[in-house]
mmCIF file of C-alpha atoms and ligand atoms in Angstrom:
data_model
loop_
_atom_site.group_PDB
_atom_site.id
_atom_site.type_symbol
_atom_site.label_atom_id
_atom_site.label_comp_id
_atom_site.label_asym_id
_atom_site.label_seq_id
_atom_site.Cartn_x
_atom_site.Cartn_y
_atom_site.Cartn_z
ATOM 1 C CA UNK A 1 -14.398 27.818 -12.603
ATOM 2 C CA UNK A 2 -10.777 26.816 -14.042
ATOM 3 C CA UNK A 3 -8.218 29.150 -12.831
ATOM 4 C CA UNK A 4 -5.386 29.901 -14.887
ATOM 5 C CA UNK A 5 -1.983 30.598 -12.848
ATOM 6 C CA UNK A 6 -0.074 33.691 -13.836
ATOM 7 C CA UNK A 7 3.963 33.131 -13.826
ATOM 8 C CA UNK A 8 4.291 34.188 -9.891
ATOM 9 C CA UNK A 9 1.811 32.370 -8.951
ATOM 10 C CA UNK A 10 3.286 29.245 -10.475
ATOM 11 C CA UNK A 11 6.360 30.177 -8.815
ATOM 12 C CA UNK A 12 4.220 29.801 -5.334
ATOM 13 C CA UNK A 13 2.577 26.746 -6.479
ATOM 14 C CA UNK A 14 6.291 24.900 -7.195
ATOM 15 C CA UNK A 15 7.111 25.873 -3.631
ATOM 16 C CA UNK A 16 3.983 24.580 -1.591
ATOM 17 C CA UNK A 17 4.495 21.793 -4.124
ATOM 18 C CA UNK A 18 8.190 20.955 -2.347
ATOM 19 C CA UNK A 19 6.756 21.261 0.583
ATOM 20 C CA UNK A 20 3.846 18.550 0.537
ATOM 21 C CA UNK A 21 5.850 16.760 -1.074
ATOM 22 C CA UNK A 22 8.333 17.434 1.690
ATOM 23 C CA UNK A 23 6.051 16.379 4.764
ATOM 24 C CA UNK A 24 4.995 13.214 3.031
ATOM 25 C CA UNK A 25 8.181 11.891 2.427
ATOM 26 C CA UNK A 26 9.376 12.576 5.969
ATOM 27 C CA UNK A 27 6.000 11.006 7.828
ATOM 28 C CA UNK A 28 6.586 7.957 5.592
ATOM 29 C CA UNK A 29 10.372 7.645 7.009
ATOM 30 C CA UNK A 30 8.522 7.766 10.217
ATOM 31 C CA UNK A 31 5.744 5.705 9.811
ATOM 32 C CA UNK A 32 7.649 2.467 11.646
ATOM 33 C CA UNK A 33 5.078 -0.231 13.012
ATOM 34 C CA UNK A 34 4.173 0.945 16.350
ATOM 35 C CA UNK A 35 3.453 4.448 15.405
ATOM 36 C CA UNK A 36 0.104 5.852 16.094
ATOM 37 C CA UNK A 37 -2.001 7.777 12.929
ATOM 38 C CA UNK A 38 -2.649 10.290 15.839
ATOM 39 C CA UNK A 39 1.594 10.967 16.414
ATOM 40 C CA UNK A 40 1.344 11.336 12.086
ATOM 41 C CA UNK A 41 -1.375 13.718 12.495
ATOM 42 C CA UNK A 42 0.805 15.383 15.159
ATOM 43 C CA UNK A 43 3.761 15.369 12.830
ATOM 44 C CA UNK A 44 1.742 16.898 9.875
ATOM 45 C CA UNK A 45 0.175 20.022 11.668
ATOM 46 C CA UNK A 46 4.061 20.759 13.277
ATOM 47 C CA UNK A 47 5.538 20.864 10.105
ATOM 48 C CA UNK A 48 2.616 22.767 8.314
ATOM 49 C CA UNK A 49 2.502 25.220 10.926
ATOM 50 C CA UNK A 50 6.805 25.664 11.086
ATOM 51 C CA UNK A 51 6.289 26.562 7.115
ATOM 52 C CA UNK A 52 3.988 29.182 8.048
ATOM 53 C CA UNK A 53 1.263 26.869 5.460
ATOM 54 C CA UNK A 54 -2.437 26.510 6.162
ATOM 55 C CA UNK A 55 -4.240 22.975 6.065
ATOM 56 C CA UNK A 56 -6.616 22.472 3.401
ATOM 57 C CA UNK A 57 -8.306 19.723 5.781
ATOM 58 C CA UNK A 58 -9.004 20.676 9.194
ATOM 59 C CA UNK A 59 -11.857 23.501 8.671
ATOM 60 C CA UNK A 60 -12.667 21.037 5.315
ATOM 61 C CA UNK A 61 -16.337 20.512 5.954
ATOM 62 C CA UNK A 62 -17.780 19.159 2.121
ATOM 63 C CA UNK A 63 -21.366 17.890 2.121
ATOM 64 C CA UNK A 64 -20.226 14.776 1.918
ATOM 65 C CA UNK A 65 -18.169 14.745 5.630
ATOM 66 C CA UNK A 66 -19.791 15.220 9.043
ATOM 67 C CA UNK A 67 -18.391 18.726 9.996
ATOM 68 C CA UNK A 68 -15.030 19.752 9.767
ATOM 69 C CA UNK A 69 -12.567 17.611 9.409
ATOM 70 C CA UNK A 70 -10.551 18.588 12.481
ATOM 71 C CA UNK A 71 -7.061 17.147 11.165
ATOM 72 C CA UNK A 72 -4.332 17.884 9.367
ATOM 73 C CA UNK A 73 -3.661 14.433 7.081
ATOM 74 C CA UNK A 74 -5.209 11.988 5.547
ATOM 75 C CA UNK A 75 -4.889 8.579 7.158
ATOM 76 C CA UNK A 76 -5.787 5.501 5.036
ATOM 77 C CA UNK A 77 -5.020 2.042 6.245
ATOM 78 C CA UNK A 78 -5.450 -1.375 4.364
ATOM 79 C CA UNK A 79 -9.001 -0.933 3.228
ATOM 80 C CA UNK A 80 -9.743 2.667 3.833
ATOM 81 C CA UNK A 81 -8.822 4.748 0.559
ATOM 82 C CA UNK A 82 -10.056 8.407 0.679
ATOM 83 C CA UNK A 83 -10.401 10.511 3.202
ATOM 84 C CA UNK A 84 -9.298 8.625 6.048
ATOM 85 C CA UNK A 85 -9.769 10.341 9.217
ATOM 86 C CA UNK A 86 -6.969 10.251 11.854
ATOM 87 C CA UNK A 87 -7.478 7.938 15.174
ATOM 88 C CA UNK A 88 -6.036 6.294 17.666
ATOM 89 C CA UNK A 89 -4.710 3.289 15.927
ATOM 90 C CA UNK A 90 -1.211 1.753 15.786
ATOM 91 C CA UNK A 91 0.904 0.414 12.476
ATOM 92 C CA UNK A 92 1.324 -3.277 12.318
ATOM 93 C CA UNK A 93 3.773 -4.686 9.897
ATOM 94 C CA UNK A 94 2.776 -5.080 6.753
ATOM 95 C CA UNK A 95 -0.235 -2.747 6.536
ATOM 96 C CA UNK A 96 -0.655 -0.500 3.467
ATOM 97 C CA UNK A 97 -0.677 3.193 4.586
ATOM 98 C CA UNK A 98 -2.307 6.200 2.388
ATOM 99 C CA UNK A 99 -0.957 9.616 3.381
ATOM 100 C CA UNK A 100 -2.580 12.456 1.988
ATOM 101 C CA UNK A 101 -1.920 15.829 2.313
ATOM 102 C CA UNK A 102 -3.450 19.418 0.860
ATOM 103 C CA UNK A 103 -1.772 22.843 2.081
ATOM 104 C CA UNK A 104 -1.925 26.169 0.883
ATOM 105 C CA UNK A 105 0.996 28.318 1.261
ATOM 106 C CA UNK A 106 1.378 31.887 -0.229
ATOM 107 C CA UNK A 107 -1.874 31.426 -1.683
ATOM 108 C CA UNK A 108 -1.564 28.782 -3.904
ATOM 109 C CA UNK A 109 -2.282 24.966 -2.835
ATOM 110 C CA UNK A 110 -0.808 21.375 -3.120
ATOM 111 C CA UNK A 111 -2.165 17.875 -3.228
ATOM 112 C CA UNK A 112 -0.440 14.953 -3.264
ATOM 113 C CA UNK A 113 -0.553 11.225 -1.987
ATOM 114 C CA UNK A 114 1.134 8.334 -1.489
ATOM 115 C CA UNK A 115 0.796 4.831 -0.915
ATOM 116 C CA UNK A 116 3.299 2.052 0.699
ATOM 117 C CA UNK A 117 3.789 -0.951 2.952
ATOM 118 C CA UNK A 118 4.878 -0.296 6.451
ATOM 119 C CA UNK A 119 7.178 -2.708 7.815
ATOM 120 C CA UNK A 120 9.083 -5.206 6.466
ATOM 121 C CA UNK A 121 6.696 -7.258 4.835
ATOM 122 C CA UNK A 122 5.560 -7.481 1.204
ATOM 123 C CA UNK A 123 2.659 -8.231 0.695
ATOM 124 C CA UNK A 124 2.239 -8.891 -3.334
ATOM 125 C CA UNK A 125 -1.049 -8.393 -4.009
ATOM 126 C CA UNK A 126 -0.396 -4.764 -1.958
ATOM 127 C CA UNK A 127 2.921 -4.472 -3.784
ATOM 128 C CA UNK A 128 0.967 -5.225 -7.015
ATOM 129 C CA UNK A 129 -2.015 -2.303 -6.313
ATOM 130 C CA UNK A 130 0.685 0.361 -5.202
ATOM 131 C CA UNK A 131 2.591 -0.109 -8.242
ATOM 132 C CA UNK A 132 -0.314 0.024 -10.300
ATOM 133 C CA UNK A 133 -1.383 3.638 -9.068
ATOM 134 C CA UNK A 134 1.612 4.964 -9.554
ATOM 135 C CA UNK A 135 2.405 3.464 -13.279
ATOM 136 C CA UNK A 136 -1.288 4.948 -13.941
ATOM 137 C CA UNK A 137 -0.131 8.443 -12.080
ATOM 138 C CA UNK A 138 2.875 8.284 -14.360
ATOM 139 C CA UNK A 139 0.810 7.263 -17.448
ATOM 140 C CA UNK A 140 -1.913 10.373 -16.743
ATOM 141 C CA UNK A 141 1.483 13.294 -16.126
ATOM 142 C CA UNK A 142 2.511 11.933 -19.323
ATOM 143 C CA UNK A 143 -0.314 12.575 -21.429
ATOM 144 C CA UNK A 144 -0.733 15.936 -20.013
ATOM 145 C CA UNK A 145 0.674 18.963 -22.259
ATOM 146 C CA UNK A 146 -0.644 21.776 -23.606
ATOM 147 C CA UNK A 147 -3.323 21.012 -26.515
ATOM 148 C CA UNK A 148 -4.188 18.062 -24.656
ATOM 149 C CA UNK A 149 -7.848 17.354 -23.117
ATOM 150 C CA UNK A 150 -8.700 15.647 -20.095
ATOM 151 C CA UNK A 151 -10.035 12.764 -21.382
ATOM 152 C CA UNK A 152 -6.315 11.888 -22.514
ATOM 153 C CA UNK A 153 -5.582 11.753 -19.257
ATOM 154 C CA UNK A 154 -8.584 9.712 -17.544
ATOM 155 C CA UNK A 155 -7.838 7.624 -20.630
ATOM 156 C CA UNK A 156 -3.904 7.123 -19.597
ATOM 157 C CA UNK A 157 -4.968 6.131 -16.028
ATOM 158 C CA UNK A 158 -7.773 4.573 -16.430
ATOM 159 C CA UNK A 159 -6.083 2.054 -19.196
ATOM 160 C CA UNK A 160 -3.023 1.106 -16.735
ATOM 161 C CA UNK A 161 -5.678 0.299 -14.132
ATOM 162 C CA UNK A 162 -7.645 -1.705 -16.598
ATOM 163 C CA UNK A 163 -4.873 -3.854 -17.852
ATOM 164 C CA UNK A 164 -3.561 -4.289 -14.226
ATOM 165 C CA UNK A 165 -7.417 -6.182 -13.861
ATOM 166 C CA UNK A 166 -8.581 -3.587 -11.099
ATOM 167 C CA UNK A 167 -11.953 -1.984 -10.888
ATOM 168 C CA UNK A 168 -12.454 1.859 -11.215
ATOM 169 C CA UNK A 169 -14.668 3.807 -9.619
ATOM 170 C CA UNK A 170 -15.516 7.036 -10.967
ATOM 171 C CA UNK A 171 -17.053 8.814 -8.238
ATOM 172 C CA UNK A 172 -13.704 10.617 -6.524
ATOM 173 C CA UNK A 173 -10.906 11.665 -9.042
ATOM 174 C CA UNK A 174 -8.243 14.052 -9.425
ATOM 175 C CA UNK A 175 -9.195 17.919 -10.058
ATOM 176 C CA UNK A 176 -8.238 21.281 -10.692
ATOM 177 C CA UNK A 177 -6.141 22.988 -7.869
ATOM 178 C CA UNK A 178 -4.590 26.818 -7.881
ATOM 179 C CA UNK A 179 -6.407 29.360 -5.118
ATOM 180 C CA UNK A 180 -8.330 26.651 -3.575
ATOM 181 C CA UNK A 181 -7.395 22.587 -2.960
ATOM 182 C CA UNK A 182 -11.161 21.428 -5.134
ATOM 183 C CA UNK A 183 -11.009 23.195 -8.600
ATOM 184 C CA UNK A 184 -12.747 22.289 -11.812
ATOM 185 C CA UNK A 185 -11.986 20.530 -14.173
ATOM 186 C CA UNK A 186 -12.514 16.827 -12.647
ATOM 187 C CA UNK A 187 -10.516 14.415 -14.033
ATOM 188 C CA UNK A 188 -12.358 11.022 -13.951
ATOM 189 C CA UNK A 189 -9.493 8.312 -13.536
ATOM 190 C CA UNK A 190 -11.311 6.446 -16.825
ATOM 191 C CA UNK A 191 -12.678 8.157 -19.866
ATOM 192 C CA UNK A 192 -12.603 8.631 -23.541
ATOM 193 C CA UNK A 193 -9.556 10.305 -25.376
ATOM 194 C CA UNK A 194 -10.063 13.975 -27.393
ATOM 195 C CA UNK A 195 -12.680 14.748 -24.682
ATOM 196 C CA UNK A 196 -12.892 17.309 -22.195
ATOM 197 C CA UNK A 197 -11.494 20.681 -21.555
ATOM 198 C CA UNK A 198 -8.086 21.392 -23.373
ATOM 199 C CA UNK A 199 -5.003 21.954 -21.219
ATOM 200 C CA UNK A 200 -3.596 25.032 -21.388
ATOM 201 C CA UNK A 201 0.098 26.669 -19.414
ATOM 202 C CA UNK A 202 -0.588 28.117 -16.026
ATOM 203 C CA UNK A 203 -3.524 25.056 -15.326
ATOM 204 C CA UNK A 204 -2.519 23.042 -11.647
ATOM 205 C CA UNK A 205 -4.382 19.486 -11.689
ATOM 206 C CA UNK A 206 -4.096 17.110 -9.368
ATOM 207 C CA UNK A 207 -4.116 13.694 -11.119
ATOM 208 C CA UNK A 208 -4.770 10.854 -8.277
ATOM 209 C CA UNK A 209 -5.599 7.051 -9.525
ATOM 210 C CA UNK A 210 -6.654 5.507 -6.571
ATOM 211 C CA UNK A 211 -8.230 1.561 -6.528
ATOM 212 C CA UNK A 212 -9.455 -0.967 -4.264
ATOM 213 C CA UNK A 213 -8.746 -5.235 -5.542
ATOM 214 C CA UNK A 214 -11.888 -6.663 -6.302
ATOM 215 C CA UNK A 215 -14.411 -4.040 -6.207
ATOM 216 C CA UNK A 216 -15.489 -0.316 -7.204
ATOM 217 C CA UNK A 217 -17.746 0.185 -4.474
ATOM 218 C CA UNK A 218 -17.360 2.703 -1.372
ATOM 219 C CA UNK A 219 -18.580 2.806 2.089
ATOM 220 C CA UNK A 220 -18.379 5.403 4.967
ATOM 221 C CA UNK A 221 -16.539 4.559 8.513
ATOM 222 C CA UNK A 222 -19.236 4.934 11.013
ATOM 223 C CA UNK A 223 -16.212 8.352 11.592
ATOM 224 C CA UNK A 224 -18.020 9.788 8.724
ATOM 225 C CA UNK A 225 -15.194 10.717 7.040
ATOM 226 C CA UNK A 226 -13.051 7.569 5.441
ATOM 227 C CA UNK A 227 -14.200 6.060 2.894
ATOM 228 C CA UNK A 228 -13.195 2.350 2.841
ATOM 229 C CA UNK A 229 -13.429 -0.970 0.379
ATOM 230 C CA UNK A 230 -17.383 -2.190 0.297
ATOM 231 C CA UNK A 231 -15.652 -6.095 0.032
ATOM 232 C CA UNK A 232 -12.751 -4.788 2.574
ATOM 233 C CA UNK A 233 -10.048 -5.256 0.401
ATOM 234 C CA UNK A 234 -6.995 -3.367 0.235
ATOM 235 C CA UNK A 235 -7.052 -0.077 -1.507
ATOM 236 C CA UNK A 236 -4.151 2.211 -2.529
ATOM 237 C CA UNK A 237 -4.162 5.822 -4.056
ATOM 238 C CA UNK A 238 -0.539 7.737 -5.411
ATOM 239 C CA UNK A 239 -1.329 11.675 -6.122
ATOM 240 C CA UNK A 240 0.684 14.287 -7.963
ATOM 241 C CA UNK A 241 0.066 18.141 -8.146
ATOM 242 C CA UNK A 242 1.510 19.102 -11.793
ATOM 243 C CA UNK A 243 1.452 22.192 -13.947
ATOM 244 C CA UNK A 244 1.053 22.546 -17.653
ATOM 245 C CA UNK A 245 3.808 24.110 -18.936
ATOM 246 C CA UNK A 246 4.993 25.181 -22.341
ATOM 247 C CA UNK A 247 6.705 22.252 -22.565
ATOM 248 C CA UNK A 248 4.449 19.767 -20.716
ATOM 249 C CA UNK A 249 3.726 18.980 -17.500
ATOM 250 C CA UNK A 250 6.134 19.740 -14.167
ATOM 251 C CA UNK A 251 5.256 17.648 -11.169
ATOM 252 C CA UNK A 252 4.934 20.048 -8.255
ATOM 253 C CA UNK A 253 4.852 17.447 -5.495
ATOM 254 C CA UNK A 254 7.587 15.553 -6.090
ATOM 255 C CA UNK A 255 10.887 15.557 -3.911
HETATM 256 MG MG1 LIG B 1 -5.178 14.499 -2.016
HETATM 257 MG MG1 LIG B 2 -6.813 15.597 -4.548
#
Protein backbone atom coordinates (compact mmCIF):
# COMPACT_ATOMS: atom_id res chain seq x y z
CA UNK A 1 0.00 0.00 0.00
CA UNK A 2 1.25 3.77 -0.64
CA UNK A 3 -0.44 6.09 1.64
CA UNK A 4 -1.11 9.44 0.58
CA UNK A 5 -0.94 12.19 3.52
CA UNK A 6 -3.85 14.58 3.72
CA UNK A 7 -2.71 18.38 4.64
CA UNK A 8 -3.00 17.70 8.66
CA UNK A 9 -1.43 14.89 8.54
CA UNK A 10 1.56 16.44 6.83
CA UNK A 11 1.39 19.00 9.37
CA UNK A 12 2.05 15.95 12.04
CA UNK A 13 4.59 14.41 9.90
CA UNK A 14 6.80 17.99 9.79
CA UNK A 15 6.60 17.87 13.57
CA UNK A 16 7.76 14.19 14.42
CA UNK A 17 10.10 15.13 11.59
CA UNK A 18 11.77 18.08 14.03
CA UNK A 19 11.77 15.92 16.50
CA UNK A 20 13.98 12.90 15.15
CA UNK A 21 15.73 15.10 13.77
CA UNK A 22 15.92 16.77 17.15
CA UNK A 23 17.15 13.63 19.25
CA UNK A 24 19.78 12.81 16.69
CA UNK A 25 21.43 15.90 16.66
CA UNK A 26 21.55 16.12 20.45
CA UNK A 27 22.91 12.23 21.01
CA UNK A 28 25.58 13.13 18.42
CA UNK A 29 26.68 16.32 20.66
CA UNK A 30 26.85 13.67 23.24
CA UNK A 31 28.39 10.93 21.72
CA UNK A 32 32.14 11.94 23.27
CA UNK A 33 34.63 8.85 23.34
CA UNK A 34 33.93 7.16 26.50
CA UNK A 35 30.25 7.07 26.16
CA UNK A 36 28.52 3.80 26.24
CA UNK A 37 25.78 2.85 23.11
CA UNK A 38 23.75 1.66 26.22
CA UNK A 39 23.81 5.61 27.99
CA UNK A 40 22.66 6.62 23.91
CA UNK A 41 20.01 4.13 24.10
CA UNK A 42 19.18 5.62 27.52
CA UNK A 43 19.21 9.09 26.07
CA UNK A 44 16.91 8.13 23.08
CA UNK A 45 13.96 6.42 25.02
CA UNK A 46 14.09 9.76 27.69
CA UNK A 47 13.65 12.06 25.09
CA UNK A 48 11.05 9.95 23.05
CA UNK A 49 9.10 9.34 26.00
CA UNK A 50 9.33 13.45 27.34
CA UNK A 51 7.68 14.15 23.65
CA UNK A 52 4.96 11.93 24.48
CA UNK A 53 6.36 9.83 20.86
CA UNK A 54 6.30 6.07 20.50
CA UNK A 55 9.46 4.04 19.22
CA UNK A 56 9.14 2.47 15.99
CA UNK A 57 11.98 -0.07 17.23
CA UNK A 58 11.55 -1.60 20.48
CA UNK A 59 8.29 -3.91 19.84
CA UNK A 60 9.99 -3.98 15.95
CA UNK A 61 10.07 -7.72 15.51
CA UNK A 62 10.51 -8.15 11.24
CA UNK A 63 11.22 -11.69 10.06
CA UNK A 64 14.39 -10.84 9.51
CA UNK A 65 15.37 -9.91 13.54
CA UNK A 66 15.26 -12.37 16.44
CA UNK A 67 12.22 -10.97 18.43
CA UNK A 68 11.67 -7.60 19.28
CA UNK A 69 14.05 -5.35 19.13
CA UNK A 70 13.93 -4.19 22.75
CA UNK A 71 15.61 -0.62 22.10
CA UNK A 72 14.98 2.56 21.25
CA UNK A 73 18.04 3.52 18.55
CA UNK A 74 19.93 2.24 16.20
CA UNK A 75 23.57 1.78 17.09
CA UNK A 76 26.07 1.23 14.22
CA UNK A 77 29.76 1.30 14.84
CA UNK A 78 32.70 1.10 12.24
CA UNK A 79 31.55 -1.94 10.36
CA UNK A 80 28.04 -2.48 11.48
CA UNK A 81 25.58 -0.49 9.06
CA UNK A 82 21.86 -1.36 9.62
CA UNK A 83 20.20 -2.20 12.35
CA UNK A 84 22.69 -2.12 14.93
CA UNK A 85 21.51 -3.29 18.16
CA UNK A 86 22.46 -1.36 21.34
CA UNK A 87 25.22 -2.99 23.87
CA UNK A 88 27.47 -2.46 26.25
CA UNK A 89 30.28 -0.99 24.32
CA UNK A 90 32.26 2.25 24.76
CA UNK A 91 33.30 5.07 21.90
CA UNK A 92 36.93 5.18 21.09
CA UNK A 93 38.23 8.06 19.14
CA UNK A 94 37.92 7.95 15.83
CA UNK A 95 35.17 5.35 15.34
CA UNK A 96 32.39 6.01 12.80
CA UNK A 97 28.98 6.02 14.62
CA UNK A 98 25.43 5.36 12.76
CA UNK A 99 22.48 6.69 14.75
CA UNK A 100 19.23 5.79 13.61
CA UNK A 101 16.10 6.65 14.78
CA UNK A 102 12.13 5.92 13.77
CA UNK A 103 9.25 7.50 16.06
CA UNK A 104 5.78 8.00 15.58
CA UNK A 105 4.18 10.89 17.13
CA UNK A 106 0.50 12.00 16.56
CA UNK A 107 0.22 9.25 14.26
CA UNK A 108 2.45 9.93 11.70
CA UNK A 109 6.25 8.59 11.73
CA UNK A 110 9.91 9.74 11.09
CA UNK A 111 13.10 8.15 9.91
CA UNK A 112 16.19 9.54 9.71
CA UNK A 113 20.03 8.72 10.12
CA UNK A 114 23.18 9.93 10.42
CA UNK A 115 26.64 9.12 10.15
CA UNK A 116 29.99 10.80 11.73
CA UNK A 117 33.38 10.36 13.36
CA UNK A 118 33.52 10.49 17.08
CA UNK A 119 36.44 12.08 18.45
CA UNK A 120 38.91 14.05 17.15
CA UNK A 121 40.28 12.03 14.57
CA UNK A 122 39.69 11.94 10.81
CA UNK A 123 39.91 9.24 9.43
CA UNK A 124 39.79 9.90 5.38
CA UNK A 125 38.71 6.99 4.01
CA UNK A 126 35.63 7.38 6.86
CA UNK A 127 35.51 11.09 6.05
CA UNK A 128 35.39 10.05 2.34
CA UNK A 129 32.23 7.28 2.85
CA UNK A 130 30.23 9.80 5.14
CA UNK A 131 30.43 12.42 2.66
CA UNK A 132 29.52 10.23 0.00
CA UNK A 133 26.06 9.20 1.64
CA UNK A 134 25.12 12.32 2.23
CA UNK A 135 26.05 13.98 -1.40
CA UNK A 136 23.95 10.78 -2.66
CA UNK A 137 21.04 11.69 0.12
CA UNK A 138 21.23 15.18 -1.30
CA UNK A 139 21.39 13.98 -4.96
CA UNK A 140 18.08 11.47 -4.34
CA UNK A 141 15.84 14.81 -2.28
CA UNK A 142 16.76 16.56 -5.32
CA UNK A 143 15.35 14.51 -7.90
CA UNK A 144 12.27 14.02 -5.97
CA UNK A 145 9.13 16.28 -7.10
CA UNK A 146 5.97 15.66 -8.13
CA UNK A 147 5.81 13.84 -11.72
CA UNK A 148 8.88 12.22 -10.80
CA UNK A 149 9.31 8.22 -10.43
CA UNK A 150 11.37 6.41 -8.15
CA UNK A 151 13.76 5.22 -10.30
CA UNK A 152 14.96 9.01 -10.60
CA UNK A 153 15.77 8.79 -7.37
CA UNK A 154 17.62 5.25 -6.94
CA UNK A 155 19.22 6.63 -10.10
CA UNK A 156 20.46 10.06 -8.22
CA UNK A 157 21.89 7.95 -5.33
CA UNK A 158 22.93 5.24 -6.75
CA UNK A 159 25.15 7.39 -9.45
CA UNK A 160 26.95 9.54 -6.54
CA UNK A 161 27.80 6.20 -4.93
CA UNK A 162 29.04 4.82 -8.18
CA UNK A 163 31.31 7.62 -9.10
CA UNK A 164 32.56 7.83 -5.43
CA UNK A 165 33.91 3.86 -6.46
CA UNK A 166 31.69 2.22 -3.62
CA UNK A 167 29.68 -0.91 -3.95
CA UNK A 168 25.80 -0.94 -3.58
CA UNK A 169 23.86 -3.32 -2.24
CA UNK A 170 20.36 -3.46 -3.06
CA UNK A 171 18.88 -5.52 -0.50
CA UNK A 172 17.91 -2.63 2.34
CA UNK A 173 16.86 0.84 0.90
CA UNK A 174 14.86 3.71 1.72
CA UNK A 175 10.84 3.34 1.68
CA UNK A 176 7.60 4.74 2.02
CA UNK A 177 6.73 6.12 5.58
CA UNK A 178 3.23 7.96 6.76
CA UNK A 179 0.97 5.69 9.43
CA UNK A 180 3.60 3.17 9.83
CA UNK A 181 7.80 3.51 9.81
CA UNK A 182 8.00 0.41 6.55
CA UNK A 183 5.70 1.69 3.69
CA UNK A 184 5.76 0.84 0.02
CA UNK A 185 7.17 2.07 -2.38
CA UNK A 186 10.97 0.79 -1.84
CA UNK A 187 13.37 2.86 -3.14
CA UNK A 188 16.42 0.76 -4.24
CA UNK A 189 19.55 3.13 -3.68
CA UNK A 190 20.52 2.14 -7.64
CA UNK A 191 18.13 1.84 -10.50
CA UNK A 192 17.03 2.99 -13.85
CA UNK A 193 15.53 6.57 -14.46
CA UNK A 194 11.53 6.99 -15.73
CA UNK A 195 10.87 3.80 -13.68
CA UNK A 196 8.78 3.14 -10.85
CA UNK A 197 5.81 4.61 -9.19
CA UNK A 198 5.30 8.44 -9.89
CA UNK A 199 5.57 10.84 -6.95
CA UNK A 200 2.75 12.52 -6.11
CA UNK A 201 2.04 15.65 -2.96
CA UNK A 202 1.12 14.18 0.36
CA UNK A 203 3.80 10.90 -0.36
CA UNK A 204 6.55 10.64 2.95
CA UNK A 205 9.73 8.54 1.69
CA UNK A 206 12.49 7.95 3.46
CA UNK A 207 15.51 8.10 1.10
CA UNK A 208 18.68 6.42 3.02
CA UNK A 209 22.04 5.62 0.84
CA UNK A 210 23.91 3.64 3.04
CA UNK A 211 27.53 1.76 1.86
CA UNK A 212 30.21 -0.28 3.16
CA UNK A 213 34.24 0.36 1.25
CA UNK A 214 35.04 -2.57 -0.57
CA UNK A 215 32.14 -4.76 -0.58
CA UNK A 216 28.18 -5.17 -1.03
CA UNK A 217 27.84 -8.04 1.08
CA UNK A 218 25.99 -8.30 4.63
CA UNK A 219 26.31 -10.43 7.61
CA UNK A 220 24.32 -10.79 10.92
CA UNK A 221 26.03 -10.11 14.56
CA UNK A 222 25.70 -13.35 16.31
CA UNK A 223 22.92 -10.30 18.34
CA UNK A 224 20.76 -11.09 15.47
CA UNK A 225 19.97 -7.84 14.79
CA UNK A 226 23.07 -5.63 13.18
CA UNK A 227 23.92 -6.16 10.16
CA UNK A 228 27.67 -5.53 9.60
CA UNK A 229 30.44 -5.38 6.53
CA UNK A 230 31.04 -9.24 5.18
CA UNK A 231 35.05 -7.88 4.56
CA UNK A 232 34.64 -5.70 7.98
CA UNK A 233 35.11 -2.55 6.52
CA UNK A 234 33.69 0.59 7.54
CA UNK A 235 30.17 1.33 6.56
CA UNK A 236 28.19 4.60 6.81
CA UNK A 237 24.41 5.35 6.12
CA UNK A 238 22.83 9.37 6.16
CA UNK A 239 18.76 9.18 6.11
CA UNK A 240 16.19 11.86 5.43
CA UNK A 241 12.31 11.68 5.90
CA UNK A 242 10.95 14.17 3.02
CA UNK A 243 7.55 15.00 1.61
CA UNK A 244 6.50 15.69 -1.91
CA UNK A 245 5.16 18.82 -2.09
CA UNK A 246 3.69 21.01 -4.78
CA UNK A 247 6.76 22.43 -5.17
CA UNK A 248 9.17 19.53 -4.51
CA UNK A 249 10.39 17.87 -1.82
CA UNK A 250 10.59 19.31 2.10
CA UNK A 251 13.02 17.44 4.27
CA UNK A 252 11.14 16.54 7.43
CA UNK A 253 14.15 15.45 9.48
CA UNK A 254 16.29 18.05 9.22
CA UNK A 255 17.14 20.60 12.12
MG1 LIG B 1 16.16 4.62 9.59
MG1 LIG C 1 14.41 3.86 7.01
Amino acid sequence: MIEILNPTQLGRARRTGALVGHILQTLKLRSAVGVNLLDIDRWAREMILDAGAVSCYVDYAPSFGRGPFGHYICTAVNDAVLHGLPHDYSLADGDLLTLDLAVTLDGIAADSAISFIVGEARPAESVAMIDATERALAAGIAAARPGARIGDLSHAIGTVLAEAGYPINTEFGGHGIGTTMHQDPHVSNTGRAGRGFKLRPGLLLALEPWIMVDTDELVTDDDGWTLRSATGCRTAHSEHTIAITPGGAEILTRV
